[in-house]
XYZ file of C-alpha atoms in Angstrom:
615
model
C 0.198 0.072 0.891
C 1.892 2.578 -1.492
C -0.230 5.674 -0.282
C 0.456 4.737 3.280
C 4.719 4.834 3.229
C 6.079 8.195 3.829
C 10.143 6.759 3.138
C 11.159 7.741 6.939
C 12.377 6.025 9.596
C 10.181 5.538 12.138
C 13.025 6.538 14.460
C 13.680 9.912 11.853
C 14.809 12.493 14.848
C 13.260 15.765 13.238
C 9.661 13.410 13.383
C 10.112 11.777 16.524
C 11.301 15.478 18.456
C 8.076 17.233 16.792
C 6.464 13.907 17.536
C 6.802 15.108 21.347
C 7.027 18.644 21.423
C 3.078 18.209 19.808
C 3.166 15.893 23.110
C 3.551 17.898 25.745
C 1.762 20.689 24.538
C -1.822 19.174 23.956
C -0.326 17.584 27.444
C -0.240 21.142 28.913
C -3.454 21.552 27.561
C -5.273 18.303 28.995
C -3.892 19.418 32.511
C -4.996 22.782 31.951
C -8.172 21.103 30.833
C -8.167 19.414 34.593
C -7.101 22.064 35.609
C -9.787 25.237 35.096
C -13.060 22.549 36.070
C -11.149 21.353 38.976
C -11.373 25.295 40.348
C -15.302 25.036 39.056
C -15.823 22.046 40.934
C -14.970 23.265 44.484
C -16.264 27.008 44.014
C -19.740 25.383 43.282
C -19.234 22.733 45.534
C -18.246 25.504 47.661
C -22.083 27.770 46.551
C -23.842 24.639 47.508
C -22.657 24.124 50.666
C -25.731 25.515 52.695
C -27.961 22.144 51.290
C -30.248 21.016 53.043
C -29.055 17.666 55.118
C -33.047 16.015 54.507
C -31.426 16.075 50.775
C -28.453 14.723 50.798
C -29.210 12.254 52.965
C -32.579 10.994 50.371
C -30.097 11.118 47.786
C -27.580 8.981 49.335
C -30.108 6.865 49.749
C -31.570 6.641 46.546
C -27.908 5.400 45.543
C -27.180 2.583 44.457
C -24.491 0.991 44.019
C -22.666 -0.286 40.087
C -22.815 -3.924 39.239
C -19.810 -6.073 39.807
C -19.947 -7.002 36.008
C -20.216 -3.278 35.228
C -17.243 -1.998 37.282
C -15.461 -4.912 35.584
C -16.144 -4.396 32.710
C -15.188 -0.223 32.879
C -12.873 -0.037 34.974
C -9.956 -3.123 32.993
C -11.295 -1.391 29.358
C -11.677 2.080 30.893
C -7.284 0.949 31.720
C -6.398 -0.888 28.607
C -7.748 2.087 27.065
C -4.994 4.170 28.360
C -2.946 2.236 28.115
C -3.213 1.992 24.477
C -3.387 5.262 24.194
C -0.018 5.421 25.732
C 1.221 3.802 23.552
C 0.518 5.363 21.037
C 2.657 7.273 22.363
C 5.857 6.033 21.693
C 8.676 7.351 19.813
C 7.986 5.339 16.443
C 4.464 5.452 16.548
C 4.771 8.614 14.279
C 5.911 7.702 10.859
C 5.998 3.600 11.484
C 2.278 2.617 11.927
C 0.842 2.744 8.873
C 3.418 1.136 7.037
C 4.484 -1.204 9.668
C 1.594 -1.481 11.908
C -1.496 -1.394 9.690
C -1.080 -2.558 6.144
C 0.664 -5.329 7.171
C -2.724 -5.725 8.897
C -4.495 -5.912 5.481
C -2.815 -7.912 3.744
C -4.197 -10.958 1.753
C -7.173 -9.241 2.732
C -9.994 -7.876 -0.080
C -9.086 -5.534 -2.427
C -11.971 -3.216 -0.678
C -10.466 -3.664 2.246
C -7.074 -2.874 1.531
C -8.405 0.056 -0.323
C -10.477 1.618 2.777
C -7.804 1.459 5.341
C -5.414 3.268 2.825
C -7.557 6.369 2.690
C -7.363 6.333 6.411
C -4.300 4.723 6.570
C -2.963 6.919 3.859
C -4.082 10.873 5.912
C -1.727 9.209 9.017
C 1.529 9.195 6.442
C 0.780 13.231 5.698
C 0.191 14.385 8.203
C 2.419 11.985 10.757
C 2.681 14.446 13.777
C -0.735 15.245 14.465
C -2.035 12.355 13.574
C -0.205 10.083 16.055
C -0.874 12.639 18.258
C -4.779 12.888 18.690
C -4.332 9.219 18.623
C -2.961 9.334 22.350
C -4.919 12.040 23.323
C -8.325 10.348 21.869
C -7.984 6.770 23.621
C -6.473 8.693 26.916
C -9.945 10.260 27.235
C -11.801 7.599 26.350
C -9.852 6.024 29.192
C -10.310 8.640 32.334
C -13.506 9.237 31.657
C -14.894 5.592 31.901
C -12.740 5.269 35.050
C -14.061 9.010 36.370
C -17.493 8.279 35.450
C -19.704 5.600 37.089
C -23.111 5.138 36.886
C -25.836 7.386 35.148
C -25.743 9.044 31.940
C -22.664 10.435 31.812
C -21.590 6.586 32.714
C -22.964 5.630 29.418
C -21.628 8.311 27.375
C -18.162 6.659 27.925
C -19.167 3.341 26.791
C -20.436 4.976 23.716
C -17.343 6.186 22.823
C -15.625 3.554 23.523
C -17.213 1.835 21.225
C -17.509 3.923 18.625
C -13.405 4.846 18.632
C -13.823 1.246 18.876
C -15.340 0.777 15.199
C -12.629 2.963 14.277
C -9.648 1.237 15.136
C -11.364 -1.755 14.286
C -12.365 -0.720 10.290
C -9.133 0.937 9.817
C -6.292 0.313 12.267
C -6.896 -3.551 12.054
C -8.871 -4.398 8.272
C -11.690 -6.134 10.410
C -10.120 -7.626 12.853
C -8.352 -9.158 9.438
C -11.950 -11.814 9.111
C -11.477 -11.880 5.144
C -7.951 -12.255 5.260
C -6.335 -15.273 5.432
C -4.307 -17.106 9.200
C -7.692 -16.128 10.894
C -7.041 -17.737 14.478
C -8.715 -16.888 18.461
C -5.222 -17.518 19.093
C -3.626 -15.298 17.516
C -6.184 -12.698 17.952
C -9.155 -12.858 15.776
C -11.483 -11.441 15.236
C -8.720 -8.555 16.491
C -8.271 -6.838 19.906
C -10.637 -3.643 18.647
C -13.832 -5.473 18.367
C -14.010 -6.619 21.971
C -13.130 -2.668 22.926
C -16.517 -2.381 21.191
C -18.412 -5.269 23.075
C -17.339 -3.695 25.690
C -18.455 -0.289 25.059
C -21.903 -1.631 24.145
C -21.899 -3.015 27.350
C -21.406 0.157 30.155
C -23.440 1.828 27.320
C -26.460 -0.239 28.076
C -29.570 1.003 30.532
C -28.957 -0.027 33.778
C -32.286 -2.333 34.701
C -29.857 -3.863 31.711
C -28.128 -5.560 34.457
C -30.717 -6.277 37.181
C -31.226 -9.967 36.676
C -29.111 -12.599 35.445
C -30.392 -13.017 32.339
C -27.338 -10.596 30.307
C -24.498 -12.988 32.266
C -26.378 -15.075 30.328
C -27.015 -14.541 27.051
C -22.986 -13.172 27.685
C -22.138 -16.344 29.041
C -23.543 -18.360 25.857
C -22.887 -15.909 22.938
C -18.673 -16.211 24.352
C -19.099 -19.505 24.001
C -20.791 -20.291 20.901
C -18.206 -18.226 19.319
C -15.443 -20.318 20.649
C -16.595 -22.856 20.182
C -16.802 -21.415 16.042
C -13.598 -20.796 17.612
C -12.389 -24.106 17.511
C -14.037 -25.353 14.424
C -11.961 -22.791 12.433
C -8.693 -24.303 13.812
C -9.509 -27.174 13.359
C -9.664 -26.920 9.678
C -7.631 -28.324 7.399
C -5.041 -26.742 5.034
C -5.208 -23.264 7.589
C -1.267 -24.297 8.136
C -2.368 -24.782 11.941
C -1.566 -28.661 12.801
C 1.785 -28.426 10.862
C 4.757 -27.165 13.493
C 6.560 -26.350 9.761
C 5.942 -27.144 6.039
C 8.267 -28.132 4.014
C 11.299 -26.646 6.170
C 8.796 -23.250 6.893
C 7.124 -22.644 9.488
C 4.078 -23.180 10.180
C 1.153 -20.622 10.478
C 0.757 -20.562 13.819
C 4.615 -21.200 14.415
C 5.715 -18.429 11.687
C 3.445 -15.582 14.250
C 5.253 -16.534 17.580
C 8.491 -15.831 15.950
C 7.738 -12.688 14.301
C 6.475 -11.920 17.714
C 9.166 -12.736 19.056
C 11.938 -10.998 17.098
C 10.721 -7.820 18.020
C 12.764 -5.920 20.733
C 11.863 -6.296 24.165
C 12.688 -7.937 27.583
C 15.633 -10.603 26.398
C 13.803 -12.717 29.295
C 10.800 -12.521 27.024
C 11.967 -12.898 23.932
C 13.431 -16.205 24.807
C 10.600 -17.271 26.273
C 8.791 -16.574 23.022
C 11.815 -18.425 20.807
C 11.240 -21.166 23.313
C 7.393 -21.509 22.548
C 7.971 -20.828 19.036
C 10.424 -23.498 19.091
C 8.519 -25.802 20.880
C 5.004 -25.252 18.540
C 7.449 -26.207 15.388
C 8.557 -28.966 16.516
C 5.165 -30.998 17.975
C 2.924 -28.076 15.686
C 0.296 -30.873 15.963
C -0.227 -32.112 19.572
C -0.304 -28.009 20.192
C -3.017 -27.874 17.734
C -4.931 -30.790 19.048
C -4.499 -29.278 22.291
C -6.162 -25.888 20.722
C -9.312 -27.445 19.549
C -10.184 -29.186 22.416
C -9.393 -26.448 24.649
C -11.397 -24.356 22.751
C -14.059 -26.624 22.256
C -15.112 -27.668 25.535
C -14.538 -24.049 26.870
C -17.113 -23.110 24.861
C -19.219 -25.655 25.288
C -18.729 -25.180 29.117
C -19.731 -21.630 28.750
C -22.948 -22.148 26.759
C -24.047 -24.850 29.081
C -23.671 -22.467 32.124
C -26.039 -19.747 30.126
C -28.899 -22.570 30.486
C -30.079 -22.473 34.420
C -29.918 -26.315 34.866
C -25.640 -25.733 33.553
C -25.625 -22.211 36.195
C -22.842 -24.558 37.825
C -20.594 -24.186 35.482
C -19.894 -20.914 34.689
C -16.822 -20.766 38.220
C -14.885 -23.634 36.669
C -16.028 -22.680 32.751
C -14.568 -19.057 33.425
C -11.889 -20.342 35.742
C -10.170 -22.239 32.875
C -11.142 -19.747 29.698
C -8.959 -16.924 31.843
C -5.954 -19.729 32.762
C -5.892 -20.140 28.962
C -6.633 -16.987 27.589
C -3.202 -16.698 29.979
C -0.842 -18.746 28.986
C -2.115 -17.873 25.417
C -1.514 -13.945 26.181
C 2.493 -15.049 26.954
C 2.792 -18.398 25.573
C 1.386 -17.006 21.410
C 0.775 -13.265 21.880
C 3.786 -12.238 23.817
C 1.895 -9.323 25.721
C 0.899 -7.752 22.054
C 2.662 -4.645 23.126
C 6.495 -4.383 22.646
C 8.717 -3.791 19.684
C 7.947 -0.189 20.133
C 5.412 -0.304 17.828
C 2.717 -2.617 19.628
C -0.591 -0.813 20.028
C -3.047 -2.557 22.945
C -1.890 -6.236 24.694
C -3.544 -8.352 22.009
C -7.039 -9.796 22.508
C -6.471 -12.336 24.871
C -6.584 -9.621 27.533
C -9.687 -7.618 27.221
C -11.392 -11.331 26.331
C -11.130 -12.243 29.486
C -12.200 -8.960 31.031
C -15.461 -9.989 28.654
C -15.236 -13.546 30.346
C -15.441 -12.384 33.974
C -17.706 -9.613 33.033
C -20.184 -12.131 32.012
C -19.782 -14.128 34.959
C -20.049 -11.538 37.620
C -23.265 -10.334 35.704
C -24.879 -13.565 35.928
C -24.230 -14.828 39.699
C -23.888 -10.890 41.053
C -26.680 -9.318 39.646
C -28.456 -6.897 41.530
C -32.109 -7.819 41.945
C -34.739 -5.683 39.449
C -36.716 -4.110 42.215
C -32.892 -2.561 43.809
C -31.346 -1.974 40.861
C -31.466 2.467 39.585
C -34.049 2.430 36.732
C -36.621 1.029 39.778
C -36.594 3.197 42.495
C -39.567 6.579 42.310
C -38.496 9.308 41.535
C -39.532 11.960 44.522
C -42.094 13.875 41.105
C -40.031 16.140 38.323
C -37.241 17.921 38.241
C -39.450 21.332 40.006
C -40.874 19.105 43.079
C -36.668 17.472 43.328
C -35.856 21.945 43.391
C -38.219 22.992 46.039
C -37.477 19.658 47.663
C -33.910 20.290 48.131
C -32.851 17.252 46.309
C -31.428 18.929 43.701
C -28.371 20.262 46.118
C -28.009 16.905 47.381
C -27.900 15.589 43.838
C -25.253 17.829 42.353
C -22.693 17.254 45.262
C -22.750 13.926 44.745
C -21.829 13.483 41.226
C -20.293 17.035 40.609
C -16.793 15.264 40.673
C -17.442 12.388 39.012
C -19.193 15.300 36.112
C -16.365 17.739 36.468
C -13.619 14.958 35.839
C -15.896 13.626 33.177
C -16.132 17.043 31.048
C -12.691 17.103 31.209
C -11.632 13.667 30.006
C -14.085 14.599 27.177
C -12.314 17.777 26.781
C -9.029 15.229 26.084
C -10.847 13.338 23.418
C -11.611 16.823 21.705
C -8.135 17.415 21.854
C -7.251 15.127 20.189
C -10.372 14.601 17.462
C -10.314 17.650 15.808
C -6.428 17.301 14.971
C -7.441 13.954 13.855
C -10.408 15.718 11.567
C -8.489 18.375 9.957
C -5.727 16.503 9.204
C -8.755 13.206 7.328
C -9.923 16.943 5.404
C -6.458 17.945 4.376
C -4.726 16.937 0.884
C -1.777 18.250 1.438
C 0.593 16.720 3.533
C 2.239 18.510 6.303
C 5.960 20.053 5.774
C 7.515 17.800 8.713
C 8.570 15.541 5.675
C 10.208 17.779 3.808
C 11.957 19.145 7.485
C 12.183 15.298 8.281
C 14.384 15.243 5.003
C 16.257 18.322 4.443
C 16.161 20.123 7.422
C 14.032 23.682 7.636
C 14.223 26.775 5.571
C 17.339 28.991 5.539
C 16.084 32.357 6.410
C 17.686 35.029 3.117
C 17.243 38.507 2.975
C 19.525 39.756 0.742
C 18.651 41.253 -2.906
C 17.757 38.034 -5.301
C 20.691 38.222 -8.165
C 19.794 39.234 -11.451
C 17.908 37.498 -14.118
C 17.490 38.204 -17.218
C 16.862 35.600 -20.032
C 14.111 34.331 -22.532
C 10.774 32.165 -20.843
C 9.065 29.845 -23.392
C 7.812 32.058 -25.516
C 10.236 33.639 -26.861
C 9.953 37.500 -24.590
C 12.420 38.663 -22.497
C 11.892 38.360 -18.946
C 14.399 39.751 -15.781
C 12.848 39.722 -12.250
C 12.602 43.195 -12.634
C 9.659 42.330 -14.264
C 8.415 40.883 -11.819
C 8.599 42.289 -9.135
C 4.880 42.429 -7.094
C 4.769 38.710 -6.768
C 6.476 36.073 -5.389
C 8.823 33.982 -6.973
C 9.541 30.631 -6.408
C 12.293 29.893 -8.544
C 14.686 26.540 -9.213
C 16.594 24.705 -11.540
C 15.756 21.850 -14.535
C 16.527 20.382 -17.360
C 13.358 21.484 -19.777
C 12.805 17.661 -20.232
C 12.179 17.404 -15.938
C 9.048 19.165 -16.129
C 7.374 16.363 -17.967
C 8.991 13.314 -17.240
C 11.344 13.415 -13.320
C 9.097 11.595 -10.677
C 10.045 14.619 -7.902
C 11.502 17.944 -8.209
C 9.745 19.481 -11.267
C 5.649 17.498 -10.050
C 6.849 19.207 -6.506
C 6.831 22.956 -8.283
C 3.536 21.454 -9.914
C 2.082 20.543 -7.094
C 3.368 24.034 -4.889
C 1.347 26.249 -7.594
C -2.331 24.128 -7.337
C -1.433 24.723 -3.402
C -1.551 28.277 -4.040
C -4.882 27.765 -5.068
C -6.025 32.034 -5.304
C -2.730 33.256 -4.053
C -1.492 31.216 -7.237
C -1.866 34.519 -9.418
C 0.627 36.272 -7.459
C 2.958 34.292 -7.241
C 5.411 33.491 -10.054
C 6.581 29.283 -11.012
C 10.042 30.615 -12.469
C 12.608 27.080 -13.874
C 16.615 28.078 -15.307
C 17.576 25.095 -17.631
C 20.399 24.024 -16.201
C 21.190 22.209 -19.625
C 22.858 24.539 -22.209
C 22.256 21.744 -25.123
C 18.788 22.066 -24.441
C 17.797 23.080 -28.389
C 15.388 26.820 -27.672
C 12.698 24.868 -30.313
C 12.334 21.589 -27.735
C 12.866 24.106 -24.671
C 9.915 25.184 -26.167
C 7.819 22.347 -27.019
C 8.825 20.665 -24.492
C 7.860 23.047 -21.298
C 4.676 23.964 -23.428
C 3.122 20.736 -22.230
C 4.054 20.701 -18.939
C 2.111 23.662 -18.702
C -1.049 22.072 -20.187
C 0.024 18.709 -18.239
C -0.282 20.500 -15.493
C -3.078 23.301 -15.873
C -1.305 25.930 -13.660
C 0.077 28.925 -16.442
C 2.069 30.684 -14.065
C 5.237 28.881 -14.846
C 7.647 30.553 -16.356
C 10.468 28.340 -17.861
C 14.076 30.707 -18.564
C 16.554 29.970 -20.472
C 19.172 31.647 -23.434
C 22.395 31.048 -25.008
C 25.058 29.539 -22.288
C 26.704 32.305 -22.172
C 24.093 34.160 -20.454
C 22.875 31.066 -18.304
C 26.170 30.805 -16.929
C 26.130 33.773 -14.475
C 22.953 33.029 -13.612
C 23.958 29.210 -12.046
C 27.008 31.261 -10.075
C 25.094 33.569 -8.880
C 22.637 30.931 -7.302
C 25.303 28.515 -6.116
C 24.302 25.817 -9.204
C 26.429 23.654 -10.720
C 25.860 23.531 -14.751
C 25.795 19.931 -15.712
C 26.287 18.867 -19.912
C 23.775 16.649 -20.392
C 22.350 15.257 -24.223
C 19.500 17.023 -24.690
C 16.157 15.197 -24.097
C 18.058 13.098 -21.196
C 16.656 13.639 -18.060
C 19.026 13.446 -15.319
C 19.254 17.501 -14.721
C 17.855 19.384 -11.820
C 18.894 21.193 -8.676
C 18.532 20.279 -5.202
C 17.819 23.587 -4.021
C 15.031 26.404 -4.469
C 14.597 30.015 -3.342
C 12.215 32.547 -2.790
C 11.975 35.630 -3.306
C 9.506 37.971 -1.808
C 7.614 40.539 -4.470
C 10.228 43.550 -3.365
C 12.710 41.438 -5.226
C 14.850 40.140 -1.615
C 15.612 36.915 -1.421
C 13.598 35.260 1.925
C 14.648 32.145 2.162
C 16.534 28.963 0.603
C 14.949 25.269 0.727
C 16.027 22.047 -0.466
C 15.313 20.277 -2.366
C 17.072 16.361 -2.086
C 13.769 14.212 -2.975
C 15.034 11.428 -0.097
C 12.588 8.573 -0.032
C 10.231 10.313 -3.546
C 6.967 8.866 -1.895
C 3.912 10.709 -3.103
C 3.455 11.987 0.961
C 6.904 13.797 1.056
C 6.679 14.908 -2.983
C 3.510 16.655 -1.191
C 5.362 17.642 1.717
C 7.694 19.897 -0.022
C 4.989 21.033 -1.842
C 3.584 22.176 0.731
C 6.499 23.642 2.267
C 6.499 25.598 -0.929
C 3.289 27.010 -1.139
C 3.667 28.052 2.658
C 6.595 29.787 1.654
C 4.892 31.754 -1.363
C 2.370 32.863 0.589
C 4.809 33.897 3.563
C 6.279 36.226 1.236
C 3.593 37.989 0.187
C 2.954 38.162 3.885
C 6.167 41.002 3.758
C 5.957 44.587 3.849
């Protein structure tokens, strides 16, 4: 998926520094959000301090403890979202996630899935710092919101937030969990860990009455049992490589997965454990798969039976066995899931275990319907509650949670707004160009004179361009139509300038003294038609006219056969409307990907607009 690739190393110091800076600045903003809302809450609390004690007692009497199963899911997945957010802050995430995490997840999936994933991954590649920092704060905000909001509408909204973002991650980050690709196995993470975050979000968002009685627990355990039985069938299906530890000297499907995890950067003890597990699976592939199929089938049958009234006694041992199996899979197969510098979550075994534990508690420790919060009668409408003095007490009980939840929402917005802006922008961030060639060099001196002829044979000088900004480079003429990088970046910059394009001239000076005037004009006329940009000026002249210009701008002449497409400068100059040099940009193409080309064009367009603003 070339659209996802920025061509940069994941540890590029310029991008890593920009990513850290963005996290620090946004982290300060998040702390300010919490500080402002905390001060507001203290002020409101002091204002309410005279509320009637009777009203407070009434509110406390109506308060009902959160169901145990829901509490496990809310706190467990809140902590997981927090962990995932912190993992997203790893230095390599900004550059590495699209090409080294998202793209491999879509390999083998149908073309439409790859296209969907590529659309999202391309936006990340074009804006790595903005997107990378945004995801950190979205996931941290969801985690905090789940932890702070224990019950009520705010808590259910937190569940919906986890549901929505979990769907985004599952579709775009995990390529639908790989369910349409080859090698699907519960042991290695199917159907994607984000799918379990989605289920947890649905459960937390349910009204309190849904948690009253054992019905929800039976549904959860029964559904878990059916799912595990289906995974057992899939694991046992012949021809998928799970019955062999190795095939024709190559590792089998499960062995390959564990070996890839063992190869990631991690502490030595964990690496040895993963390597040992891979070696055991390779040597005993058939036996390992027999055990996995039987374990999945038996656990699925026991959990499905525990959903029936007569089989409830099976729930406890089945869930305990499942938790042990999940832990073993997490350690020996999934290798904890988050090592290597690009791990985005602890994989699927832990969230699956949390769902099973929540289902069990919903079955055996569900509150009675008569005592559930939704069943409690309200003491009249809101006007009556105000007159009775109950509202201040209710606010006193919920005020801290509400303020903290509002702060968590603010953190989510802190990430969501920049992410939406990045997704809507088709122009790459200039940080990619800066990562390849460094920042531009500011200048402030009169631009060396240029007096040449344009593509139509008319004389052109810099003096004749006063009042307009000039973007200047040096090219072999045929580069404009065929060179894939420098000339294309200039052309993209012309498009990005939009309405400002009429105030900017894109000037390319001939860098090949052997190029004939006729061929020169024909090549650049074609370039202008192809680009759709009408503010190109292609300047040439006799070698005696060109050489002083090359020397004045520090360019080495390139004597090439007419028609060759090898000659170009790796510098671009920005000249202000007053005729003074303002910047020099290094244009070494670097990896030359679509993202870096767009980034250079963005940098050029921004430099031109800045030059237009000179006094």
